[in-house]
Tab-separated table of C-alpha atoms and ligand atoms in Angstrom:
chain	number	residue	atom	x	y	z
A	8	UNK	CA	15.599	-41.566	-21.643
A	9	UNK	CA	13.788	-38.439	-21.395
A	10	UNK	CA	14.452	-36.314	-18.402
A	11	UNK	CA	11.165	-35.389	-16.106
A	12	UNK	CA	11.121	-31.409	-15.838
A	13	UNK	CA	10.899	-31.363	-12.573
A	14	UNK	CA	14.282	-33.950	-11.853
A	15	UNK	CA	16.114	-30.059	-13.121
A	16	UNK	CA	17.256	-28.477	-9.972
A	17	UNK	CA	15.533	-25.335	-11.935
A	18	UNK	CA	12.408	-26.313	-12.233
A	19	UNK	CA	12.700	-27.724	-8.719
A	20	UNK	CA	13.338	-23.994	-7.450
A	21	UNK	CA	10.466	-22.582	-9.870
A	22	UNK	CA	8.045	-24.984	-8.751
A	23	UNK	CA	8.301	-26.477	-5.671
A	24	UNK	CA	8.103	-23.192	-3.822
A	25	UNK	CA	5.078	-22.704	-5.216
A	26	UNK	CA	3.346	-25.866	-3.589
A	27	UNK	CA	4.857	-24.762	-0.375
A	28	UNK	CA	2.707	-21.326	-1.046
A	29	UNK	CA	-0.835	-23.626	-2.144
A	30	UNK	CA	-0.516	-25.400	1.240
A	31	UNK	CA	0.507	-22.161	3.009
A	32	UNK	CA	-2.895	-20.742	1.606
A	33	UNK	CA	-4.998	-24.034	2.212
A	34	UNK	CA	-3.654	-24.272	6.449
A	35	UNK	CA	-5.334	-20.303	6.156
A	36	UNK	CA	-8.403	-20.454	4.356
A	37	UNK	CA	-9.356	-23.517	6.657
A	38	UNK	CA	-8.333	-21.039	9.657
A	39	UNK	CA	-10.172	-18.122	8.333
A	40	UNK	CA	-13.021	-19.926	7.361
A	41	UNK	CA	-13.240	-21.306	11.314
A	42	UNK	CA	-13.171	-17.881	12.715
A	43	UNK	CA	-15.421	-16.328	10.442
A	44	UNK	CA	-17.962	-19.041	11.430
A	45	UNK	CA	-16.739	-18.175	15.021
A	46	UNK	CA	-17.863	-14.527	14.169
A	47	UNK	CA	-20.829	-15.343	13.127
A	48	UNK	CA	-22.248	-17.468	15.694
A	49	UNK	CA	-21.079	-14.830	18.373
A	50	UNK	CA	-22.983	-11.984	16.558
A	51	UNK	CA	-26.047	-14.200	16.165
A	52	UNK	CA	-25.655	-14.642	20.012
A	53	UNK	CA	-26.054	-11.149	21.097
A	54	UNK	CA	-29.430	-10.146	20.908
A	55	UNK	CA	-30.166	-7.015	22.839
A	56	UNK	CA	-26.398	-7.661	24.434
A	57	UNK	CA	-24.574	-4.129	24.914
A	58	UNK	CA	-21.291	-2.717	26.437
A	59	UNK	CA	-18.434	-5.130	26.415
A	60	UNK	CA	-20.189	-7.727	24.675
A	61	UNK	CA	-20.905	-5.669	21.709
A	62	UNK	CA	-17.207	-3.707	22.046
A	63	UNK	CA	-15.778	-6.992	21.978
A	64	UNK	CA	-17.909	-8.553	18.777
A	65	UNK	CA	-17.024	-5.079	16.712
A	66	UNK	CA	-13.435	-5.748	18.059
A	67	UNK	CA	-13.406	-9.350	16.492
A	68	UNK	CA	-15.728	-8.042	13.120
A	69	UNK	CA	-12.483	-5.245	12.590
A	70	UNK	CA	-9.598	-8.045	13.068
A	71	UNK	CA	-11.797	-10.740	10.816
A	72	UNK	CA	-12.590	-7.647	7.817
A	73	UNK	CA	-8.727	-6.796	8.315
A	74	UNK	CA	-7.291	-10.640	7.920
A	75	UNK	CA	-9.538	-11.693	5.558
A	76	UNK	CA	-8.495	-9.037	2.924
A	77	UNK	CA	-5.249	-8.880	3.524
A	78	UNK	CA	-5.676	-12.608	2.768
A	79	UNK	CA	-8.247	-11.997	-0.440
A	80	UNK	CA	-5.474	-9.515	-2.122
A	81	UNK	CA	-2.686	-11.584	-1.193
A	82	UNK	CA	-3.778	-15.153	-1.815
A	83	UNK	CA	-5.495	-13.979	-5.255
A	84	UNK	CA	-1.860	-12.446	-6.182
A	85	UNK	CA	0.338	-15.334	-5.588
A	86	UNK	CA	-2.715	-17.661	-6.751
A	87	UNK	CA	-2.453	-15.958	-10.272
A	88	UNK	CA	1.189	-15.757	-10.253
A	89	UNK	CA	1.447	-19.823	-9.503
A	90	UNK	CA	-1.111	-20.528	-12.591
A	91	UNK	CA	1.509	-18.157	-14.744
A	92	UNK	CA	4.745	-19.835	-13.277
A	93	UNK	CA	3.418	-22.888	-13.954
A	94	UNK	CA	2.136	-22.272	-17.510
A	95	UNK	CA	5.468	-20.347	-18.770
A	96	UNK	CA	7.780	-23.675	-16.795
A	97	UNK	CA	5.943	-25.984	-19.502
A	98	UNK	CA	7.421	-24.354	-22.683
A	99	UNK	CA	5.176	-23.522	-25.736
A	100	UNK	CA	2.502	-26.439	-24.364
A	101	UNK	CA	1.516	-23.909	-21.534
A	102	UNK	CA	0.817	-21.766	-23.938
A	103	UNK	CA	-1.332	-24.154	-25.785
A	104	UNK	CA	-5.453	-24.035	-25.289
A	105	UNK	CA	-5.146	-27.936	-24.775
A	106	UNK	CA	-3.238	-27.191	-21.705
A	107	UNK	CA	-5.981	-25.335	-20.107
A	108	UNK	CA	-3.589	-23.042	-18.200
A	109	UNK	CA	-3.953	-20.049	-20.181
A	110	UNK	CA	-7.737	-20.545	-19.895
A	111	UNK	CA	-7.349	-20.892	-16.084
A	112	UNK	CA	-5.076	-17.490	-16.394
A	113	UNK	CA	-7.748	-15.481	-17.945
A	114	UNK	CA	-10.634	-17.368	-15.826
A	115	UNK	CA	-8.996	-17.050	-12.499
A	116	UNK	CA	-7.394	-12.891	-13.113
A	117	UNK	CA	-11.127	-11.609	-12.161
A	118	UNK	CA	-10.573	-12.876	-8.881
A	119	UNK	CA	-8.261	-9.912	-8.044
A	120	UNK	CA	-10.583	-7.651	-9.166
A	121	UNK	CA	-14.284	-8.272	-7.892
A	122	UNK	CA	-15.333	-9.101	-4.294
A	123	UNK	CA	-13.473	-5.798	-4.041
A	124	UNK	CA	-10.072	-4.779	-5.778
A	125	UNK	CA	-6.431	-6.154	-4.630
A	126	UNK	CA	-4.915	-2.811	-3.823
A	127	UNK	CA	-7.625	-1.454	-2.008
A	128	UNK	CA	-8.290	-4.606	0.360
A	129	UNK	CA	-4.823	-4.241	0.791
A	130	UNK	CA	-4.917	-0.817	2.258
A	131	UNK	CA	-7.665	-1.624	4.154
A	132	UNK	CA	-5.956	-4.196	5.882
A	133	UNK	CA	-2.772	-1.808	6.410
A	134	UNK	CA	-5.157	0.707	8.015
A	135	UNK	CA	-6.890	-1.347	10.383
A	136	UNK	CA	-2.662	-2.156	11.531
A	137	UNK	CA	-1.869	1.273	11.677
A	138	UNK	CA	-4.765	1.525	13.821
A	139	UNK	CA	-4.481	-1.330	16.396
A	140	UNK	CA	-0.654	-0.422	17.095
A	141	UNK	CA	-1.529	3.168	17.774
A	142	UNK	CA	-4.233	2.260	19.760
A	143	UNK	CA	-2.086	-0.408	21.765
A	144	UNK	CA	0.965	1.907	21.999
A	145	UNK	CA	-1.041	5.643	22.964
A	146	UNK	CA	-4.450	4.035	24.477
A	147	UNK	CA	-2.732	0.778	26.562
A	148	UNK	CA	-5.515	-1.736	24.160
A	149	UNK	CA	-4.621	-5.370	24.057
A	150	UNK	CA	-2.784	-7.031	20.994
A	151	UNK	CA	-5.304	-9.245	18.959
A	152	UNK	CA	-3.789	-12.618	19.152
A	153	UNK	CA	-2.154	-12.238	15.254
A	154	UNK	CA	-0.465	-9.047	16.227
A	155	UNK	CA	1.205	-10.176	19.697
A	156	UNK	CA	4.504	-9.838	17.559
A	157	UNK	CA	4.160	-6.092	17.928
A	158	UNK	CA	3.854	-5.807	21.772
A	159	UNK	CA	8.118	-5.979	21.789
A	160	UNK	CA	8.657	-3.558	19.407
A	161	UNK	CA	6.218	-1.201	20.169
A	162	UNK	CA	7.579	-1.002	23.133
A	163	UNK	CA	11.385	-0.361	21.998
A	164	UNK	CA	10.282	1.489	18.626
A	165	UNK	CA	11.741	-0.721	16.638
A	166	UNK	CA	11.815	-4.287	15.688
A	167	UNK	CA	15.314	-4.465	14.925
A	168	UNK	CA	16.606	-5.777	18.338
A	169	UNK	CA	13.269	-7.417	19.203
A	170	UNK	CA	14.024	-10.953	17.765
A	171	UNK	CA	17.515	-12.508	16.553
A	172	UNK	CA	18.443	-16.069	15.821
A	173	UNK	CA	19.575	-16.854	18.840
A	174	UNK	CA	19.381	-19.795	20.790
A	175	UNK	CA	18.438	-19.027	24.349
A	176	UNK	CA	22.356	-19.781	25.107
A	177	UNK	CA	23.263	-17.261	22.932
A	178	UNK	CA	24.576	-19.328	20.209
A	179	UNK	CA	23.482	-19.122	16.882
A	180	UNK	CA	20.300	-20.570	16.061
A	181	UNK	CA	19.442	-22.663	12.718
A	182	UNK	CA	18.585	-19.886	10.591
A	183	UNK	CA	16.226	-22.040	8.937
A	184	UNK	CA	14.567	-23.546	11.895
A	185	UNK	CA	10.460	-23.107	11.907
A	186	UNK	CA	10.463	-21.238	15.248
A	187	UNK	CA	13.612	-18.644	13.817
A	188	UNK	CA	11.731	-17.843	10.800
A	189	UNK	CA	8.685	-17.078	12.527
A	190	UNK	CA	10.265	-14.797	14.922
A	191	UNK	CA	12.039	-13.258	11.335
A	192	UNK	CA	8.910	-13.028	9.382
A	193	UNK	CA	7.234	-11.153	12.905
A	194	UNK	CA	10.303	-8.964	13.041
A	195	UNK	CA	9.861	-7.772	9.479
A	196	UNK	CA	6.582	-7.551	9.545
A	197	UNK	CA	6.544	-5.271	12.975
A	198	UNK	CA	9.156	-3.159	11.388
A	199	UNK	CA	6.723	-2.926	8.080
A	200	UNK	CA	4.062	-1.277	10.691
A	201	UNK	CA	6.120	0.863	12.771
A	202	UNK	CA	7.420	2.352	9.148
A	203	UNK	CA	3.426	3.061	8.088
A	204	UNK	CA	2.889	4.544	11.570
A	205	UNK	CA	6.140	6.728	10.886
A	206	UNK	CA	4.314	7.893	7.574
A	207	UNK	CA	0.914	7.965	9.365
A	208	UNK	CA	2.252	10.316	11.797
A	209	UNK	CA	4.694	12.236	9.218
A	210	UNK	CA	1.322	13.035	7.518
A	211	UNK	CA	-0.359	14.186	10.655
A	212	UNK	CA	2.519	16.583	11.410
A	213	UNK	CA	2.385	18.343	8.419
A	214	UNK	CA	-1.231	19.421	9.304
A	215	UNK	CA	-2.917	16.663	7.004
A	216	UNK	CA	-6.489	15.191	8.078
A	217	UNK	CA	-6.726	11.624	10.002
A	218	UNK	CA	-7.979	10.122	6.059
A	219	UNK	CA	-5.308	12.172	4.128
A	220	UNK	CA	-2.296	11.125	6.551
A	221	UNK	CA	-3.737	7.527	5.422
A	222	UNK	CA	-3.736	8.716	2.039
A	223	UNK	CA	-0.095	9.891	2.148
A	224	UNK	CA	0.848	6.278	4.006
A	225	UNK	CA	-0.871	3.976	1.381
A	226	UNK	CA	2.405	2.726	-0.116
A	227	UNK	CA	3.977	1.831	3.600
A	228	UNK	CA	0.544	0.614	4.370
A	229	UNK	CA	0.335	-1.823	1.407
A	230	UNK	CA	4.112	-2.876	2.306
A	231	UNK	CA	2.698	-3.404	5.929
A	232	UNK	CA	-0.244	-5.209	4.693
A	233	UNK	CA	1.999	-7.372	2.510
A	234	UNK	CA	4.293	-8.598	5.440
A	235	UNK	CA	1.560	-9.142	7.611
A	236	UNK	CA	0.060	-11.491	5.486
A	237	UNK	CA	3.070	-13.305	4.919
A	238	UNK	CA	3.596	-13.157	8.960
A	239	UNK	CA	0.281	-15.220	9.474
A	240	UNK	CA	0.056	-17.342	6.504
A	241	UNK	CA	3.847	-18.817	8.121
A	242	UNK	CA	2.402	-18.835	11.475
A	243	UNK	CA	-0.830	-20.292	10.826
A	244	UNK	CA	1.109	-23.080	8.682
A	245	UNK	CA	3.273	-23.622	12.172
A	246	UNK	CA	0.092	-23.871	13.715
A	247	UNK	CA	-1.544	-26.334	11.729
A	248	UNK	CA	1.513	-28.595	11.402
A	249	UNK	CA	2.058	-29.117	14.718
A	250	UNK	CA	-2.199	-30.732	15.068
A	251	UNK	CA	-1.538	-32.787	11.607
A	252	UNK	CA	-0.971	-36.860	12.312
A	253	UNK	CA	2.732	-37.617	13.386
A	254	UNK	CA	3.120	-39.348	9.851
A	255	UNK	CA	2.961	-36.536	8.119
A	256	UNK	CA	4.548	-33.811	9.973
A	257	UNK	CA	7.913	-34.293	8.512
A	258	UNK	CA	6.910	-33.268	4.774
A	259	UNK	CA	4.458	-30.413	6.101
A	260	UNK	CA	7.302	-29.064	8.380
A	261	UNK	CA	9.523	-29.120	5.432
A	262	UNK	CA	7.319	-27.200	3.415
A	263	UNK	CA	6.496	-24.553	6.019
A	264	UNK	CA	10.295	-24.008	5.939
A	265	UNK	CA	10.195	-24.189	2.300
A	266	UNK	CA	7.709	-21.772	2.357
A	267	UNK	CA	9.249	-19.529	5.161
A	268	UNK	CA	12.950	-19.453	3.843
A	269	UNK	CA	12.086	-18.984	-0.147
A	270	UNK	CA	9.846	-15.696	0.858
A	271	UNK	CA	12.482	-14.407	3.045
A	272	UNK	CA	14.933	-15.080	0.654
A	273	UNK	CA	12.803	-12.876	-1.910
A	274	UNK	CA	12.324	-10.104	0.562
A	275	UNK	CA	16.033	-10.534	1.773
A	276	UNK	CA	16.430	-6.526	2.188
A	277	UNK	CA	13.466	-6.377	4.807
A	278	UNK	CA	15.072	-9.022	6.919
A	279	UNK	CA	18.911	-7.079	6.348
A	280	UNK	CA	16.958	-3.831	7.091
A	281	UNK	CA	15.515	-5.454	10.527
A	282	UNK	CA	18.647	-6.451	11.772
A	283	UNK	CA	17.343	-9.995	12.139
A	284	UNK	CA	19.572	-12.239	9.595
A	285	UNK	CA	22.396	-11.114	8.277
A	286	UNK	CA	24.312	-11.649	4.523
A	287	UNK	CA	25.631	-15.027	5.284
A	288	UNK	CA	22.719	-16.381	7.215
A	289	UNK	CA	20.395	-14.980	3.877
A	290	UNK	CA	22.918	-17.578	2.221
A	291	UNK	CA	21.849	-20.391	4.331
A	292	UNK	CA	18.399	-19.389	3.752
A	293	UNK	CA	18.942	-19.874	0.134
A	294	UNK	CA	20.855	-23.327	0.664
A	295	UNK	CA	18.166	-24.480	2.629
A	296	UNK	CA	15.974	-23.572	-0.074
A	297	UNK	CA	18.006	-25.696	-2.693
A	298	UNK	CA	18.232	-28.577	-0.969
A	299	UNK	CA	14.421	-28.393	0.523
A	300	UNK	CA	13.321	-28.299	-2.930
A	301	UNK	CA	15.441	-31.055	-4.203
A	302	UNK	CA	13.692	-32.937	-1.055
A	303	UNK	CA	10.602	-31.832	-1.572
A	304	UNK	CA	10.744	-33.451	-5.161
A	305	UNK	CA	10.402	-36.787	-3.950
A	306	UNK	CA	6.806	-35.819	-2.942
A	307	UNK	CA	5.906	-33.550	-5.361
A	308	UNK	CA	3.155	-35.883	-6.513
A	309	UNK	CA	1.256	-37.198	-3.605
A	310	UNK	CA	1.838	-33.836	-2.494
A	311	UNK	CA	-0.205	-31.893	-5.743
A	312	UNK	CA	-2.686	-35.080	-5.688
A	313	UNK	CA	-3.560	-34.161	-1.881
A	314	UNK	CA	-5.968	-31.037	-3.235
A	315	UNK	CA	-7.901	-33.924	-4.440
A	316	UNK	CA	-9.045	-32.370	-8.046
A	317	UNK	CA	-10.787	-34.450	-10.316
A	318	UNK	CA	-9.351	-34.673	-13.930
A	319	UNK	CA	-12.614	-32.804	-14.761
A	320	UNK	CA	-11.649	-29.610	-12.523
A	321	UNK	CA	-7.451	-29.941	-13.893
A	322	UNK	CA	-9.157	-29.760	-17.073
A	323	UNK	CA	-5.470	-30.526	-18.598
A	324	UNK	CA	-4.278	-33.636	-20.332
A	325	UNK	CA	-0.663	-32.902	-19.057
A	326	UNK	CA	-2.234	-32.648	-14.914
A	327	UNK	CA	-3.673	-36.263	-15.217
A	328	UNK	CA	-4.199	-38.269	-12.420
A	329	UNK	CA	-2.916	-41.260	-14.114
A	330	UNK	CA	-0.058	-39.333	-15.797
A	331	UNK	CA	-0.849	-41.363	-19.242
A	332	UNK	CA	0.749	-37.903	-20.423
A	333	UNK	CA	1.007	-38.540	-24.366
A	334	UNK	CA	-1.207	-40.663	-25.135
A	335	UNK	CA	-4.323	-38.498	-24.026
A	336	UNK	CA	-2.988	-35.221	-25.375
A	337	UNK	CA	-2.627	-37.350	-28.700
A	338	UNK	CA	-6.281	-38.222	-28.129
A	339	UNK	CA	-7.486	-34.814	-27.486
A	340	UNK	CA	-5.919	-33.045	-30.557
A	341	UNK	CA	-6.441	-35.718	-32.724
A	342	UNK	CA	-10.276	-36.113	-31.418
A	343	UNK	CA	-10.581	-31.971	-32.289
A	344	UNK	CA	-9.052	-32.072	-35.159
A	345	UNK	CA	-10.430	-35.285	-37.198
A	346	UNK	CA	-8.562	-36.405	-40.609
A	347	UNK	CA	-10.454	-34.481	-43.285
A	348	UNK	CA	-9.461	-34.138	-46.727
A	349	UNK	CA	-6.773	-31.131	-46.988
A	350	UNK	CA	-7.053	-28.759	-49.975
A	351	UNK	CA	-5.110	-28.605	-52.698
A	352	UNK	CA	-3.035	-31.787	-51.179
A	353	UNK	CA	-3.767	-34.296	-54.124
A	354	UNK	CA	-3.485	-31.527	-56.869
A	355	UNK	CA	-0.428	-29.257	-55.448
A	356	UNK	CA	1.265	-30.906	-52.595
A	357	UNK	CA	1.483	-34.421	-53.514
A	358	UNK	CA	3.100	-34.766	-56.637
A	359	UNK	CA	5.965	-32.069	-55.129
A	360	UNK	CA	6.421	-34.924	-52.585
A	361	UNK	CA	6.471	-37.792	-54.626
A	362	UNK	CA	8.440	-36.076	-57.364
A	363	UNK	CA	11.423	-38.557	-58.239
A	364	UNK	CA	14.870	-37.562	-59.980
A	365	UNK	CA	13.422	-38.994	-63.613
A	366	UNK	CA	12.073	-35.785	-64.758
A	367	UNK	CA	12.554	-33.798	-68.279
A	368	UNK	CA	15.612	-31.706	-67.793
A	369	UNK	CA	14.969	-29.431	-70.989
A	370	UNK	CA	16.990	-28.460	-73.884
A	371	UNK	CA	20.649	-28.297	-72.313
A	372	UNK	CA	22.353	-25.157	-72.191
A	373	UNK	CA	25.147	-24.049	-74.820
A	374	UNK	CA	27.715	-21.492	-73.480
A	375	UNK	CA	29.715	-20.006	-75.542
A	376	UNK	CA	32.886	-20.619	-74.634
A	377	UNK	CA	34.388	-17.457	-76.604
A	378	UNK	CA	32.698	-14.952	-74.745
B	2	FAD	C1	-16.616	-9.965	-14.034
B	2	FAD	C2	-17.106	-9.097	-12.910
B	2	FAD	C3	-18.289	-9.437	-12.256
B	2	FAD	C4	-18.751	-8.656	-11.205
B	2	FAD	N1	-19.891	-9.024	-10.570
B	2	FAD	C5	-20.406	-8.238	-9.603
B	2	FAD	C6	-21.627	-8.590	-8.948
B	2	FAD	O1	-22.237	-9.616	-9.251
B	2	FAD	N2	-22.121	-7.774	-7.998
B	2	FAD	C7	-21.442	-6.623	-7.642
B	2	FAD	O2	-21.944	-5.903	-6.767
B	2	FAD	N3	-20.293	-6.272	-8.234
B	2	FAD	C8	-19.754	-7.047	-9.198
B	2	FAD	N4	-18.554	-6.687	-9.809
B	2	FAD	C9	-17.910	-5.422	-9.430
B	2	FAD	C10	-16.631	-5.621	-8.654
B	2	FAD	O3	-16.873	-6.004	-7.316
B	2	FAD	C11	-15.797	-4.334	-8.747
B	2	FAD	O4	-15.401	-4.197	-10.107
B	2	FAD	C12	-14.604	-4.353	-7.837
B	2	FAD	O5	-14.982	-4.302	-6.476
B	2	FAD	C13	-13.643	-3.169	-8.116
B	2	FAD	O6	-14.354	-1.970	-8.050
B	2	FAD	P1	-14.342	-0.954	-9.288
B	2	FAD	O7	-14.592	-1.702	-10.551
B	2	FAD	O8	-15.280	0.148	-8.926
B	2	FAD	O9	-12.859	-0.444	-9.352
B	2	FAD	P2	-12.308	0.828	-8.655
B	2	FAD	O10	-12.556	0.794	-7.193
B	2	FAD	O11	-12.790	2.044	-9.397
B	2	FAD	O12	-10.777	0.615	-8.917
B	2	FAD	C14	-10.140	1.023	-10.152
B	2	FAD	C15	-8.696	1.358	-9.829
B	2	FAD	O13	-8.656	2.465	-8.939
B	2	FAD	C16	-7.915	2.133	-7.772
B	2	FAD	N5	-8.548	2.797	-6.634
B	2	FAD	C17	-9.867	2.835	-6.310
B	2	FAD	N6	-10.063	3.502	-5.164
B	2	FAD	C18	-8.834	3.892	-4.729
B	2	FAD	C19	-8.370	4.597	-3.579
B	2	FAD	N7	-9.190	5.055	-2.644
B	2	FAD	N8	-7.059	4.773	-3.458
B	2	FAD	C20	-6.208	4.327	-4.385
B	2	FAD	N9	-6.580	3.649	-5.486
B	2	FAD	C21	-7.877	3.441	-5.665
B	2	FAD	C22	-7.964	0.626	-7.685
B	2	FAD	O14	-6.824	0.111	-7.010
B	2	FAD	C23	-7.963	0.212	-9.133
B	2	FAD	O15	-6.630	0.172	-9.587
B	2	FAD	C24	-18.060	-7.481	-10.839
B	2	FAD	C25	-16.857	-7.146	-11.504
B	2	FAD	C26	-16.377	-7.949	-12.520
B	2	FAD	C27	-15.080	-7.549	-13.194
């Protein structure tokens, strides 16, 4: 019998990661979506309100703007990068207009353009971090709630010693645990900003402008940016697992791990830079992604049925609900591309193909058998 593409450990490890990342994404959009609505209603509130009220509503308006591209950029990124992975993992049928996935390539690659470019939401968001941890560290201002990682290091100057898997004991924690890799994604991602505040200030010292010092940052402010988002996509994930029914907390637990470990494991030097896992616990990160994803498989359809698209919206006869695979992509080619009479097949073709052995051989050849 045939063997399913996705019963290879390979395609396992290209795949399943990814729906780890779509549910990562879904838990924050629903967040984000809450506490822009949250925003709203308090700015609709104020009125002729002034002083702390209004401080406080810009406050929010910054850390909202900030989040929510950090989240644009990075969620159109990996959004884009899932529809490739997931084209190029199906052989020369992604490729293939019936498919639909190189349509949903080219449909969905405006998305990290308009509503404002990746890049530049990306430095935006790096900014507004450069920002808060100067203002915490210099002007005493509170943490916003998705920053509280920083309040340890900013304090020591670095993240390095701020968080190591440790059990309270002192014995080594499970490297993979949901609570360790939050702590490791918050290390890296404080030691991401304290590097763009380095280059901040590194700018600032050499005489530059407040806007040209965040010129000459951009690149650690991206990286900063980039962590950060990573930092509250795992947390908010954490978050949302811990309210979902008691049924299904095992399989969204295991994908928030999935989800942690595999993006540590691809930003391994961060987490070896931060002092917060070293070599052989990355290894255990990378075991744990093996054998999540070989877990993970048992799921994998309930799991991709849960977005709840209609066959309408997959738009692909190999994404069908009722997985009646062949049989419909049979249908579709066959239904675009009715029998018709080909040319040249009844004057050319056929009589090559029906040609039988009983045919005129010619005079025979004399050699000479002097010569
Ligand atoms: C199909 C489509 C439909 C659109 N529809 C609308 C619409 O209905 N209404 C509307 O108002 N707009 C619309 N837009 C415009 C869209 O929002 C912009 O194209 C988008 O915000 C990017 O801006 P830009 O084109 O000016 O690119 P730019 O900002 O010029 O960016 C070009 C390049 O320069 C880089 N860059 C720019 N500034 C900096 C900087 N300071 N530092 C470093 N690098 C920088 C960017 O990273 C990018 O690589 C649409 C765009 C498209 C493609």
């Amino acid at each position: 019998p045939e063997t399913k593409l996705l019963d290879y450990p390979i395609h396992q490890h290209r795949l399943l990661p990814l729906v780890a990342q779509t549910f990562a994404m879904t838990f924050a959009a629903r967040e984000m979506m809450a506490s822009y609505k949250e925003l709203m209603g308090e700015l609709s509130n104020l009125g002729d309100a002034k002083g702390a009220a209004i401080a406080d509503a810009i406050k929010n308006l910054k850390e909202t703007h900030a989040t929510s591209a950090g989240l644009k950029a990075f969620c159109t990124w990996m959004c884009l990068n899932i529809i490739d992975q997931s084209r190029q993992s199906l052989g020369g049928h992604g490729y293939s207009a019936y498919t639909g996935l190189s349509q949903a390539y080219s449909d969905f690659a405006v998305h990290c353009t308009w509503e404002g470019d990746n890049t530049i939401l990306m430095l935006q968001c790096g900014r507004y971090l450069v920002a808060t941890a100067l203002e915490a560290r210099d002007g005493g201002q509170p943490l916003p709630s998705n920053l509280a990682y920083l309040e340890a290091a900013l304090a020591q100057g670095t993240a390095a010693a701020a968080a190591k898997p440790r059990t309270s004991n002192g014995a080594a924690a499970d490297v993979g645990a949901l609570d360790t890799l939050k702590a490791a994604w918050s290390s890296v991602a404080a030691n991401a900003i304290l590097g763009a505040v380095r280059d901040f200030e590194a700018g600032l010292a050499k005489g530059l402008s407040k806007d040209s010092a965040y010129e000459f940052s951009s690149a650690a402010r991206l990286h900063a940016a980039r962590m950060h988002t990573y930092t509250y996509l795992l947390h908010r994930f954490a978050a949302q697992v811990e309210q979902s029914p008691a049924a299904l907390r095992p399989i969204l637990s295991l994908l928030a791990r999935l989800f942690g470990a595999h993006s540590a494991v691809q930003y391994s030097g961060e987490f070896l830079q931060a002092g917060f896992y070293t070599g052989a616990q990355v290894d255990a990160l990378k075991a744990l992604v093996n054998s999540a994803c070989a877990e993970v498989r048992a799921d994998a359809v309930p799991l991709t049925d849960a977005f709840g698209y209609s066959d309408y919206i997959i738009n692909s006869p190999l994404g069908r609900f009722d997985g009646n695979v062949y049989e419909k992509y049979f249908e579709l080619v066959t239904g675009l591309n009715p029998p018709k009479p080909t040319p040249y097949f009844d004057s050319l073709i056929r009589p090559l193909l029906e040609r039988t052995s009983d045919f005129d051989a010619g005079p025979e050849l004399e050699f000479d058998q002097d010569a």
